Short mmCIF file of N, CA and C and ligand atoms in Angstrom, two decimals:
data_model
loop_
_atom_site.label_atom_id
_atom_site.label_comp_id
_atom_site.label_asym_id
_atom_site.label_seq_id
_atom_site.Cartn_x
_atom_site.Cartn_y
_atom_site.Cartn_z
N UNK A 1 126.24 95.29 76.33
CA UNK A 1 125.54 96.55 76.57
C UNK A 1 124.36 96.31 77.53
N UNK A 2 124.16 97.27 78.41
CA UNK A 2 123.10 97.10 79.40
C UNK A 2 121.72 97.18 78.73
N UNK A 3 120.88 96.23 79.06
CA UNK A 3 119.52 96.27 78.52
C UNK A 3 118.51 96.18 79.67
N UNK A 4 117.32 96.69 79.42
CA UNK A 4 116.24 96.58 80.39
C UNK A 4 114.99 96.08 79.65
N UNK A 5 114.05 95.57 80.44
CA UNK A 5 112.78 95.17 79.85
C UNK A 5 111.67 96.00 80.49
N UNK A 6 110.84 96.60 79.65
CA UNK A 6 109.67 97.35 80.14
C UNK A 6 108.45 96.75 79.46
N UNK A 7 107.54 96.24 80.25
CA UNK A 7 106.42 95.44 79.73
C UNK A 7 106.99 94.35 78.82
N UNK A 8 106.57 94.35 77.56
CA UNK A 8 106.98 93.27 76.65
C UNK A 8 108.19 93.62 75.80
N UNK A 9 108.78 94.80 75.99
CA UNK A 9 109.83 95.23 75.05
C UNK A 9 111.20 95.39 75.71
N UNK A 10 112.23 95.12 74.92
CA UNK A 10 113.62 95.27 75.38
C UNK A 10 114.16 96.62 74.92
N UNK A 11 114.95 97.21 75.80
CA UNK A 11 115.57 98.51 75.50
C UNK A 11 117.05 98.44 75.85
N UNK A 12 117.88 99.12 75.07
CA UNK A 12 119.31 99.15 75.37
C UNK A 12 119.74 100.56 75.78
N UNK A 13 120.78 100.62 76.59
CA UNK A 13 121.27 101.90 77.13
C UNK A 13 121.61 102.85 75.99
N UNK A 14 121.10 104.08 76.09
CA UNK A 14 121.30 105.04 75.00
C UNK A 14 122.01 106.31 75.50
N UNK A 15 121.53 106.89 76.59
CA UNK A 15 122.18 108.07 77.16
C UNK A 15 122.40 107.84 78.66
N UNK A 16 123.65 107.93 79.07
CA UNK A 16 123.96 107.75 80.49
C UNK A 16 123.59 108.99 81.28
N UNK A 17 123.36 108.74 82.56
CA UNK A 17 122.99 109.80 83.48
C UNK A 17 123.95 111.00 83.41
N UNK A 18 125.25 110.72 83.34
CA UNK A 18 126.26 111.81 83.32
C UNK A 18 126.06 112.70 82.09
N UNK A 19 125.79 112.06 80.95
CA UNK A 19 125.60 112.80 79.71
C UNK A 19 124.31 113.63 79.77
N UNK A 20 123.28 113.04 80.37
CA UNK A 20 122.00 113.75 80.53
C UNK A 20 122.22 114.98 81.41
N UNK A 21 122.96 114.81 82.49
CA UNK A 21 123.19 115.94 83.42
C UNK A 21 123.94 117.08 82.73
N UNK A 22 124.91 116.75 81.88
CA UNK A 22 125.63 117.78 81.14
C UNK A 22 124.67 118.56 80.24
N UNK A 23 123.76 117.81 79.60
CA UNK A 23 122.76 118.41 78.72
C UNK A 23 121.83 119.33 79.51
N UNK A 24 121.41 118.86 80.67
CA UNK A 24 120.50 119.64 81.52
C UNK A 24 121.18 120.95 81.95
N UNK A 25 122.43 120.86 82.34
CA UNK A 25 123.19 122.06 82.75
C UNK A 25 123.27 123.06 81.62
N UNK A 26 123.48 122.55 80.43
CA UNK A 26 123.57 123.40 79.25
C UNK A 26 122.26 124.14 78.97
N UNK A 27 121.14 123.42 79.08
CA UNK A 27 119.82 124.05 78.88
C UNK A 27 119.60 125.11 79.96
N UNK A 28 119.96 124.78 81.19
CA UNK A 28 119.78 125.72 82.31
C UNK A 28 120.54 127.01 82.06
N UNK A 29 121.75 126.87 81.55
CA UNK A 29 122.60 128.04 81.27
C UNK A 29 121.94 128.95 80.24
N UNK A 30 121.41 128.35 79.18
CA UNK A 30 120.75 129.13 78.12
C UNK A 30 119.51 129.85 78.65
N UNK A 31 118.69 129.12 79.42
CA UNK A 31 117.46 129.74 79.96
C UNK A 31 117.83 130.88 80.90
N UNK A 32 118.84 130.63 81.74
CA UNK A 32 119.27 131.64 82.71
C UNK A 32 119.69 132.93 81.99
N UNK A 33 120.45 132.78 80.92
CA UNK A 33 120.90 133.95 80.16
C UNK A 33 119.74 134.80 79.67
N UNK A 34 118.65 134.16 79.26
CA UNK A 34 117.49 134.89 78.73
C UNK A 34 116.52 135.36 79.81
N UNK A 35 116.39 134.59 80.86
CA UNK A 35 115.25 134.78 81.77
C UNK A 35 115.57 135.40 83.13
N UNK A 36 116.84 135.39 83.50
CA UNK A 36 117.18 135.94 84.81
C UNK A 36 116.79 137.42 84.84
N UNK A 37 116.09 137.81 85.89
CA UNK A 37 115.66 139.21 86.01
C UNK A 37 114.27 139.48 85.46
N UNK A 38 113.67 138.49 84.79
CA UNK A 38 112.33 138.69 84.22
C UNK A 38 111.22 138.09 85.09
N UNK A 39 111.58 137.53 86.21
CA UNK A 39 110.62 136.80 87.05
C UNK A 39 109.72 135.89 86.21
N UNK A 40 110.30 134.94 85.47
CA UNK A 40 109.49 134.10 84.58
C UNK A 40 108.61 133.11 85.34
N UNK A 41 107.61 132.63 84.61
CA UNK A 41 106.78 131.54 85.12
C UNK A 41 107.13 130.28 84.32
N UNK A 42 107.59 129.27 85.01
CA UNK A 42 107.90 128.00 84.34
C UNK A 42 106.72 127.05 84.50
N UNK A 43 106.30 126.47 83.39
CA UNK A 43 105.20 125.50 83.43
C UNK A 43 105.75 124.13 83.06
N UNK A 44 105.76 123.24 84.02
CA UNK A 44 106.31 121.90 83.81
C UNK A 44 105.19 120.98 83.34
N UNK A 45 105.43 120.33 82.23
CA UNK A 45 104.40 119.47 81.65
C UNK A 45 104.50 118.06 82.26
N UNK A 46 103.49 117.72 83.01
CA UNK A 46 103.42 116.37 83.59
C UNK A 46 102.84 115.41 82.59
N UNK A 47 103.19 114.11 82.63
CA UNK A 47 104.02 113.52 83.66
C UNK A 47 105.50 113.51 83.29
N UNK A 48 105.77 113.47 81.99
CA UNK A 48 107.11 113.12 81.53
C UNK A 48 108.25 114.03 81.97
N UNK A 49 107.96 115.32 82.17
CA UNK A 49 109.06 116.27 82.42
C UNK A 49 109.46 116.37 83.88
N UNK A 50 108.91 115.53 84.75
CA UNK A 50 109.16 115.71 86.18
C UNK A 50 110.63 115.56 86.55
N UNK A 51 111.32 114.63 85.93
CA UNK A 51 112.72 114.37 86.32
C UNK A 51 113.64 115.44 85.73
N UNK A 52 113.41 115.77 84.49
CA UNK A 52 114.17 116.84 83.82
C UNK A 52 114.03 118.14 84.61
N UNK A 53 112.80 118.48 84.98
CA UNK A 53 112.54 119.73 85.69
C UNK A 53 113.23 119.73 87.06
N UNK A 54 113.15 118.61 87.76
CA UNK A 54 113.75 118.54 89.10
C UNK A 54 115.25 118.82 89.03
N UNK A 55 115.91 118.31 88.00
CA UNK A 55 117.35 118.56 87.85
C UNK A 55 117.61 119.97 87.33
N UNK A 56 116.81 120.39 86.36
CA UNK A 56 117.01 121.71 85.72
C UNK A 56 117.03 122.85 86.74
N UNK A 57 116.07 122.81 87.67
CA UNK A 57 115.95 123.94 88.60
C UNK A 57 117.04 123.98 89.65
N UNK A 58 117.77 122.88 89.79
CA UNK A 58 118.93 122.91 90.70
C UNK A 58 120.04 123.79 90.13
N UNK A 59 119.99 124.02 88.81
CA UNK A 59 121.01 124.84 88.16
C UNK A 59 120.51 126.25 87.84
N UNK A 60 119.30 126.60 88.29
CA UNK A 60 118.76 127.93 88.00
C UNK A 60 118.26 128.58 89.27
N UNK A 61 119.16 129.29 89.94
CA UNK A 61 118.81 129.85 91.25
C UNK A 61 118.53 131.34 91.17
N UNK A 62 117.53 131.70 90.37
CA UNK A 62 117.10 133.10 90.32
C UNK A 62 115.61 133.15 90.58
N UNK A 63 115.07 134.33 90.96
CA UNK A 63 113.65 134.39 91.30
C UNK A 63 112.75 134.01 90.12
N UNK A 64 111.83 133.09 90.36
CA UNK A 64 110.90 132.63 89.32
C UNK A 64 109.74 131.91 89.98
N UNK A 65 108.68 131.73 89.22
CA UNK A 65 107.56 130.90 89.69
C UNK A 65 107.59 129.59 88.93
N UNK A 66 107.25 128.53 89.63
CA UNK A 66 107.23 127.20 89.01
C UNK A 66 105.86 126.58 89.24
N UNK A 67 105.24 126.15 88.15
CA UNK A 67 103.94 125.51 88.28
C UNK A 67 103.88 124.30 87.35
N UNK A 68 102.80 123.56 87.47
CA UNK A 68 102.68 122.30 86.74
C UNK A 68 101.37 122.27 85.95
N UNK A 69 101.44 121.70 84.77
CA UNK A 69 100.22 121.45 84.01
C UNK A 69 100.22 120.00 83.59
N UNK A 70 99.05 119.48 83.43
CA UNK A 70 98.97 118.11 82.93
C UNK A 70 98.17 118.14 81.64
N UNK A 71 98.80 117.68 80.59
CA UNK A 71 98.14 117.73 79.30
C UNK A 71 97.37 116.45 79.09
N UNK A 72 96.11 116.62 78.71
CA UNK A 72 95.28 115.48 78.44
C UNK A 72 95.13 115.38 76.93
N UNK A 73 95.72 114.33 76.37
CA UNK A 73 95.65 114.21 74.91
C UNK A 73 95.25 112.79 74.54
N UNK A 74 94.78 112.62 73.37
CA UNK A 74 94.48 111.26 72.93
C UNK A 74 95.00 111.06 71.54
N UNK A 75 95.26 109.84 71.18
CA UNK A 75 95.74 109.52 69.84
C UNK A 75 94.53 109.09 69.01
N UNK A 76 94.24 109.84 67.97
CA UNK A 76 93.12 109.51 67.10
C UNK A 76 93.45 108.37 66.16
N UNK A 77 92.50 108.01 65.34
CA UNK A 77 92.71 106.89 64.42
C UNK A 77 93.80 107.18 63.40
N UNK A 78 94.03 108.49 63.16
CA UNK A 78 95.07 108.84 62.20
C UNK A 78 96.36 109.27 62.89
N UNK A 79 96.56 108.72 64.09
CA UNK A 79 97.74 109.03 64.92
C UNK A 79 97.95 110.53 65.13
N UNK A 80 96.84 111.25 65.16
CA UNK A 80 96.92 112.68 65.44
C UNK A 80 96.72 112.91 66.93
N UNK A 81 97.66 113.60 67.56
CA UNK A 81 97.50 113.93 68.98
C UNK A 81 96.65 115.19 69.09
N UNK A 82 95.62 115.14 69.89
CA UNK A 82 94.79 116.31 70.11
C UNK A 82 94.81 116.64 71.60
N UNK A 83 95.25 117.83 71.92
CA UNK A 83 95.27 118.24 73.32
C UNK A 83 93.88 118.69 73.71
N UNK A 84 93.26 117.96 74.62
CA UNK A 84 91.87 118.23 74.96
C UNK A 84 91.73 119.25 76.06
N UNK A 85 92.62 119.23 77.02
CA UNK A 85 92.49 120.11 78.18
C UNK A 85 93.86 120.49 78.71
N UNK A 86 93.88 121.57 79.43
CA UNK A 86 95.08 121.97 80.13
C UNK A 86 94.69 121.99 81.61
N UNK A 87 95.09 120.98 82.32
CA UNK A 87 94.63 120.84 83.69
C UNK A 87 95.61 121.51 84.65
N UNK A 88 95.08 122.28 85.56
CA UNK A 88 95.90 122.81 86.65
C UNK A 88 96.53 124.16 86.39
N UNK A 89 96.16 124.80 85.28
CA UNK A 89 96.73 126.12 85.03
C UNK A 89 95.91 127.17 85.75
N UNK A 90 96.39 127.57 86.93
CA UNK A 90 95.62 128.54 87.70
C UNK A 90 96.37 129.86 87.88
N UNK A 91 97.43 130.05 87.10
CA UNK A 91 98.20 131.29 87.20
C UNK A 91 97.70 132.32 86.18
N UNK A 92 97.90 133.57 86.52
CA UNK A 92 97.61 134.64 85.57
C UNK A 92 98.85 134.80 84.69
N UNK A 93 98.68 134.64 83.39
CA UNK A 93 99.84 134.69 82.48
C UNK A 93 100.06 136.08 81.90
N UNK A 94 99.06 136.94 82.06
CA UNK A 94 99.08 138.27 81.44
C UNK A 94 100.42 138.98 81.67
N UNK A 95 101.07 139.35 80.57
CA UNK A 95 102.32 140.12 80.59
C UNK A 95 103.51 139.39 81.22
N UNK A 96 103.42 138.06 81.30
CA UNK A 96 104.55 137.34 81.91
C UNK A 96 105.37 136.61 80.86
N UNK A 97 106.62 136.37 81.19
CA UNK A 97 107.46 135.50 80.37
C UNK A 97 107.21 134.07 80.86
N UNK A 98 106.70 133.25 79.94
CA UNK A 98 106.35 131.87 80.31
C UNK A 98 107.29 130.92 79.58
N UNK A 99 107.82 129.96 80.30
CA UNK A 99 108.67 128.94 79.68
C UNK A 99 108.07 127.57 79.97
N UNK A 100 107.71 126.86 78.90
CA UNK A 100 107.15 125.52 79.05
C UNK A 100 108.30 124.53 79.12
N UNK A 101 108.25 123.64 80.09
CA UNK A 101 109.31 122.64 80.26
C UNK A 101 108.78 121.27 79.85
N UNK A 102 109.32 120.73 78.76
CA UNK A 102 108.86 119.43 78.22
C UNK A 102 109.99 118.41 78.25
N UNK A 103 109.61 117.14 78.25
CA UNK A 103 110.62 116.08 78.21
C UNK A 103 111.10 115.84 76.78
N UNK A 104 110.13 115.75 75.85
CA UNK A 104 110.50 115.41 74.48
C UNK A 104 109.49 116.01 73.50
N UNK A 105 109.98 116.47 72.37
CA UNK A 105 109.09 116.91 71.30
C UNK A 105 109.30 116.00 70.11
N UNK A 106 108.19 115.39 69.70
CA UNK A 106 108.20 114.35 68.67
C UNK A 106 107.57 114.97 67.41
N UNK A 107 106.28 114.78 67.17
CA UNK A 107 105.63 115.44 66.04
C UNK A 107 105.51 116.94 66.29
N UNK A 108 105.48 117.32 67.57
CA UNK A 108 105.36 118.73 67.92
C UNK A 108 103.93 119.20 68.05
N UNK A 109 102.98 118.31 67.85
CA UNK A 109 101.56 118.71 67.87
C UNK A 109 101.14 119.14 69.28
N UNK A 110 101.50 118.34 70.27
CA UNK A 110 101.12 118.65 71.66
C UNK A 110 101.59 120.06 72.04
N UNK A 111 102.84 120.33 71.79
CA UNK A 111 103.40 121.63 72.18
C UNK A 111 102.83 122.76 71.32
N UNK A 112 102.53 122.46 70.07
CA UNK A 112 101.96 123.46 69.18
C UNK A 112 100.62 123.95 69.70
N UNK A 113 99.78 123.02 70.10
CA UNK A 113 98.45 123.37 70.63
C UNK A 113 98.59 124.12 71.95
N UNK A 114 99.47 123.63 72.80
CA UNK A 114 99.67 124.23 74.12
C UNK A 114 100.15 125.67 74.01
N UNK A 115 101.09 125.87 73.14
CA UNK A 115 101.68 127.17 72.89
C UNK A 115 100.62 128.19 72.46
N UNK A 116 99.75 127.76 71.55
CA UNK A 116 98.69 128.65 71.08
C UNK A 116 97.73 129.00 72.21
N UNK A 117 97.40 128.00 73.03
CA UNK A 117 96.48 128.25 74.16
C UNK A 117 97.07 129.27 75.12
N UNK A 118 98.36 129.13 75.40
CA UNK A 118 98.99 130.04 76.35
C UNK A 118 99.10 131.45 75.79
N UNK A 119 99.33 131.55 74.50
CA UNK A 119 99.42 132.88 73.89
C UNK A 119 98.10 133.62 73.99
N UNK A 120 97.00 132.87 73.90
CA UNK A 120 95.67 133.49 74.01
C UNK A 120 95.45 134.06 75.41
N UNK A 121 96.20 133.55 76.39
CA UNK A 121 96.07 134.05 77.75
C UNK A 121 96.95 135.29 77.97
N UNK A 122 97.44 135.84 76.87
CA UNK A 122 98.13 137.13 76.85
C UNK A 122 99.46 137.15 77.60
N UNK A 123 100.17 136.04 77.51
CA UNK A 123 101.53 136.05 78.05
C UNK A 123 102.36 137.01 77.22
N UNK A 124 103.32 137.64 77.85
CA UNK A 124 104.24 138.56 77.14
C UNK A 124 105.04 137.78 76.09
N UNK A 125 105.55 136.63 76.51
CA UNK A 125 106.26 135.74 75.59
C UNK A 125 106.09 134.31 76.09
N UNK A 126 106.05 133.36 75.15
CA UNK A 126 105.94 131.94 75.49
C UNK A 126 107.11 131.22 74.84
N UNK A 127 107.99 130.66 75.67
CA UNK A 127 109.15 129.94 75.16
C UNK A 127 109.00 128.45 75.48
N UNK A 128 109.69 127.64 74.70
CA UNK A 128 109.61 126.19 74.91
C UNK A 128 111.01 125.65 75.17
N UNK A 129 111.11 124.87 76.25
CA UNK A 129 112.37 124.17 76.54
C UNK A 129 112.09 122.67 76.56
N UNK A 130 112.87 121.92 75.80
CA UNK A 130 112.70 120.47 75.81
C UNK A 130 114.05 119.79 75.98
N UNK A 131 114.06 118.73 76.74
CA UNK A 131 115.32 117.99 76.91
C UNK A 131 115.70 117.34 75.59
N UNK A 132 114.70 116.71 74.94
CA UNK A 132 114.99 115.95 73.72
C UNK A 132 114.09 116.40 72.58
N UNK A 133 114.60 116.29 71.38
CA UNK A 133 113.85 116.70 70.19
C UNK A 133 114.15 115.70 69.07
N UNK A 134 113.06 115.22 68.43
CA UNK A 134 113.22 114.31 67.29
C UNK A 134 112.93 115.08 65.99
N UNK A 135 113.94 115.69 65.39
CA UNK A 135 113.70 116.53 64.20
C UNK A 135 113.06 115.78 63.04
N UNK A 136 113.37 114.50 62.90
CA UNK A 136 112.82 113.73 61.77
C UNK A 136 111.32 113.45 61.92
N UNK A 137 110.79 113.60 63.13
CA UNK A 137 109.36 113.37 63.36
C UNK A 137 108.57 114.67 63.40
N UNK A 138 109.28 115.79 63.53
CA UNK A 138 108.63 117.10 63.74
C UNK A 138 107.84 117.53 62.51
N UNK A 139 106.55 117.84 62.72
CA UNK A 139 105.65 118.19 61.60
C UNK A 139 105.27 119.67 61.61
N UNK A 140 105.71 120.40 62.62
CA UNK A 140 105.21 121.77 62.77
C UNK A 140 106.26 122.77 62.28
N UNK A 141 105.92 124.05 62.35
CA UNK A 141 106.93 125.01 61.89
C UNK A 141 107.19 126.14 62.88
N UNK A 142 106.96 125.87 64.17
CA UNK A 142 107.32 126.88 65.17
C UNK A 142 108.74 126.61 65.68
N UNK A 143 109.27 127.63 66.31
CA UNK A 143 110.62 127.58 66.86
C UNK A 143 110.63 126.90 68.23
N UNK A 144 111.59 126.02 68.46
CA UNK A 144 111.78 125.48 69.82
C UNK A 144 112.98 126.21 70.39
N UNK A 145 112.73 126.95 71.48
CA UNK A 145 113.73 127.91 71.94
C UNK A 145 114.95 127.27 72.59
N UNK A 146 114.71 126.22 73.38
CA UNK A 146 115.82 125.57 74.09
C UNK A 146 115.73 124.06 73.87
N UNK A 147 116.72 123.50 73.20
CA UNK A 147 116.74 122.06 72.93
C UNK A 147 117.98 121.45 73.58
N UNK A 148 117.77 120.47 74.45
CA UNK A 148 118.91 119.82 75.09
C UNK A 148 119.70 119.01 74.09
N UNK A 149 119.01 118.12 73.40
CA UNK A 149 119.68 117.20 72.48
C UNK A 149 118.72 116.77 71.38
N UNK A 150 119.25 116.72 70.15
CA UNK A 150 118.46 116.17 69.03
C UNK A 150 118.74 114.68 68.96
N UNK A 151 117.69 113.89 68.79
CA UNK A 151 117.88 112.43 68.73
C UNK A 151 117.14 111.86 67.52
N UNK A 152 117.56 110.66 67.08
CA UNK A 152 116.85 110.03 65.96
C UNK A 152 115.43 109.64 66.34
N UNK A 153 114.67 109.25 65.34
CA UNK A 153 113.26 108.95 65.55
C UNK A 153 113.04 107.53 66.09
N UNK A 154 113.62 107.24 67.26
CA UNK A 154 113.45 105.94 67.90
C UNK A 154 112.71 106.12 69.21
N UNK A 155 111.99 105.10 69.62
CA UNK A 155 111.23 105.18 70.87
C UNK A 155 112.17 104.96 72.05
N UNK A 156 112.09 105.86 73.03
CA UNK A 156 112.97 105.77 74.20
C UNK A 156 112.18 105.79 75.50
N UNK A 157 112.83 105.29 76.56
CA UNK A 157 112.24 105.35 77.91
C UNK A 157 113.31 105.75 78.92
N UNK A 158 112.86 106.12 80.10
CA UNK A 158 113.76 106.46 81.20
C UNK A 158 113.82 107.96 81.40
N UNK A 159 114.31 108.37 82.58
CA UNK A 159 114.45 109.77 82.94
C UNK A 159 113.12 110.52 82.71
N UNK A 160 112.05 109.93 83.18
CA UNK A 160 110.73 110.55 83.07
C UNK A 160 109.87 110.02 81.94
N UNK A 161 110.53 109.49 80.90
CA UNK A 161 109.78 109.02 79.73
C UNK A 161 109.32 107.58 79.94
N UNK A 162 108.11 107.31 79.46
CA UNK A 162 107.51 106.01 79.75
C UNK A 162 107.16 105.22 78.50
N UNK A 163 107.01 103.94 78.72
CA UNK A 163 106.35 103.09 77.73
C UNK A 163 105.13 102.52 78.45
N UNK A 164 103.95 102.95 78.02
CA UNK A 164 102.71 102.50 78.63
C UNK A 164 102.73 102.61 80.16
N UNK A 165 103.21 103.74 80.64
CA UNK A 165 103.19 104.02 82.08
C UNK A 165 104.42 103.57 82.85
N UNK A 166 105.20 102.69 82.30
CA UNK A 166 106.38 102.20 83.02
C UNK A 166 107.67 102.75 82.41
N UNK A 167 108.73 102.68 83.21
CA UNK A 167 110.07 103.03 82.73
C UNK A 167 110.50 104.45 83.03
N UNK A 168 109.65 105.22 83.72
CA UNK A 168 110.00 106.62 84.00
C UNK A 168 111.12 106.74 85.02
N UNK A 169 111.23 105.71 85.86
CA UNK A 169 112.09 105.82 87.04
C UNK A 169 113.50 105.26 86.83
N UNK A 170 114.10 105.56 85.69
CA UNK A 170 115.51 105.22 85.47
C UNK A 170 116.30 106.50 85.31
N UNK A 171 117.50 106.59 85.89
CA UNK A 171 118.31 107.79 85.71
C UNK A 171 118.93 107.91 84.33
N UNK A 172 119.00 106.80 83.61
CA UNK A 172 119.54 106.79 82.24
C UNK A 172 118.38 106.70 81.24
N UNK A 173 118.69 106.90 79.96
CA UNK A 173 117.67 106.78 78.90
C UNK A 173 118.02 105.58 78.03
N UNK A 174 116.98 104.82 77.69
CA UNK A 174 117.14 103.58 76.91
C UNK A 174 116.37 103.66 75.61
N UNK A 175 116.91 103.02 74.60
CA UNK A 175 116.30 103.03 73.26
C UNK A 175 115.73 101.65 72.95
N UNK A 176 114.60 101.62 72.29
CA UNK A 176 113.95 100.34 72.00
C UNK A 176 114.81 99.48 71.07
N UNK A 177 114.83 98.19 71.34
CA UNK A 177 115.52 97.26 70.44
C UNK A 177 114.45 96.68 69.52
N UNK A 178 114.50 97.05 68.25
CA UNK A 178 113.50 96.57 67.30
C UNK A 178 113.78 95.10 67.01
N UNK A 179 112.71 94.30 67.08
CA UNK A 179 112.94 92.88 66.81
C UNK A 179 112.17 92.43 65.58
P1 IMP B 201 104.23 115.05 70.13
O1 IMP B 201 104.21 114.04 69.02
O2 IMP B 201 105.40 116.00 69.98
O3 IMP B 201 102.92 115.74 70.27
O4 IMP B 201 104.50 114.24 71.46
C1 IMP B 201 103.47 113.60 72.14
C2 IMP B 201 103.96 113.00 73.44
O5 IMP B 201 104.48 111.72 73.15
C3 IMP B 201 105.08 113.74 74.17
O6 IMP B 201 104.61 114.65 75.10
C4 IMP B 201 105.83 112.62 74.87
O7 IMP B 201 105.40 112.53 76.21
C5 IMP B 201 105.46 111.39 74.10
N1 IMP B 201 106.64 110.81 73.40
C6 IMP B 201 107.14 111.15 72.21
N2 IMP B 201 108.21 110.39 71.89
C7 IMP B 201 108.38 109.54 72.94
C8 IMP B 201 109.35 108.50 73.22
O8 IMP B 201 110.28 108.19 72.45
N3 IMP B 201 109.19 107.85 74.41
C9 IMP B 201 108.20 108.15 75.30
N4 IMP B 201 107.29 109.11 75.08
C10 IMP B 201 107.39 109.80 73.90
MG1 MG B 202 105.40 114.71 77.52
#
């Protein structure tokens, strides 16, 4: 089995590029069904979602706005993620259909906070699209509108996802080999 090394850790091939592309097409189809004709605003969450988003929009050719936000979060002593800022949001959300594009939802805290912030900006509706979802790690109780694939609670890299800044630039996704 193909393995890669990122920093000090070994990872083995988990999802091939072809399988990822099928998943991306499927998510695009679902979003298109709901959003075509609504002139939605898509907010791509940097850094991780850059590759997913680049592929996703190749399958969604209807009028829409695309923008980027960068979430600044930190891990507290109790492994709680706190979203401190939403950088780069300069669009007016009032009365718009907003779709957040994420790479992965783990505990769901980051997206939970983001979602609440966007709702306060009076968006008509706020939907969440994620390529990957770890249901066993999810601690929140909001709905995730578009899920590409549910995966076990293992650490992964590739296709935008990183381990300590590295590993984003692989077309496939790799799973950590626990030693
Ligand atoms: P949350 O726990 O849902 O708030 O996710 C926090 C952030 O951790 C996400 O935005 C991801 O960027 C990152 N993350 C979660 N799981 C993984 C993983 O398996 N590999 C790389 N990054 C991850
Ligand atoms: Mg992310």
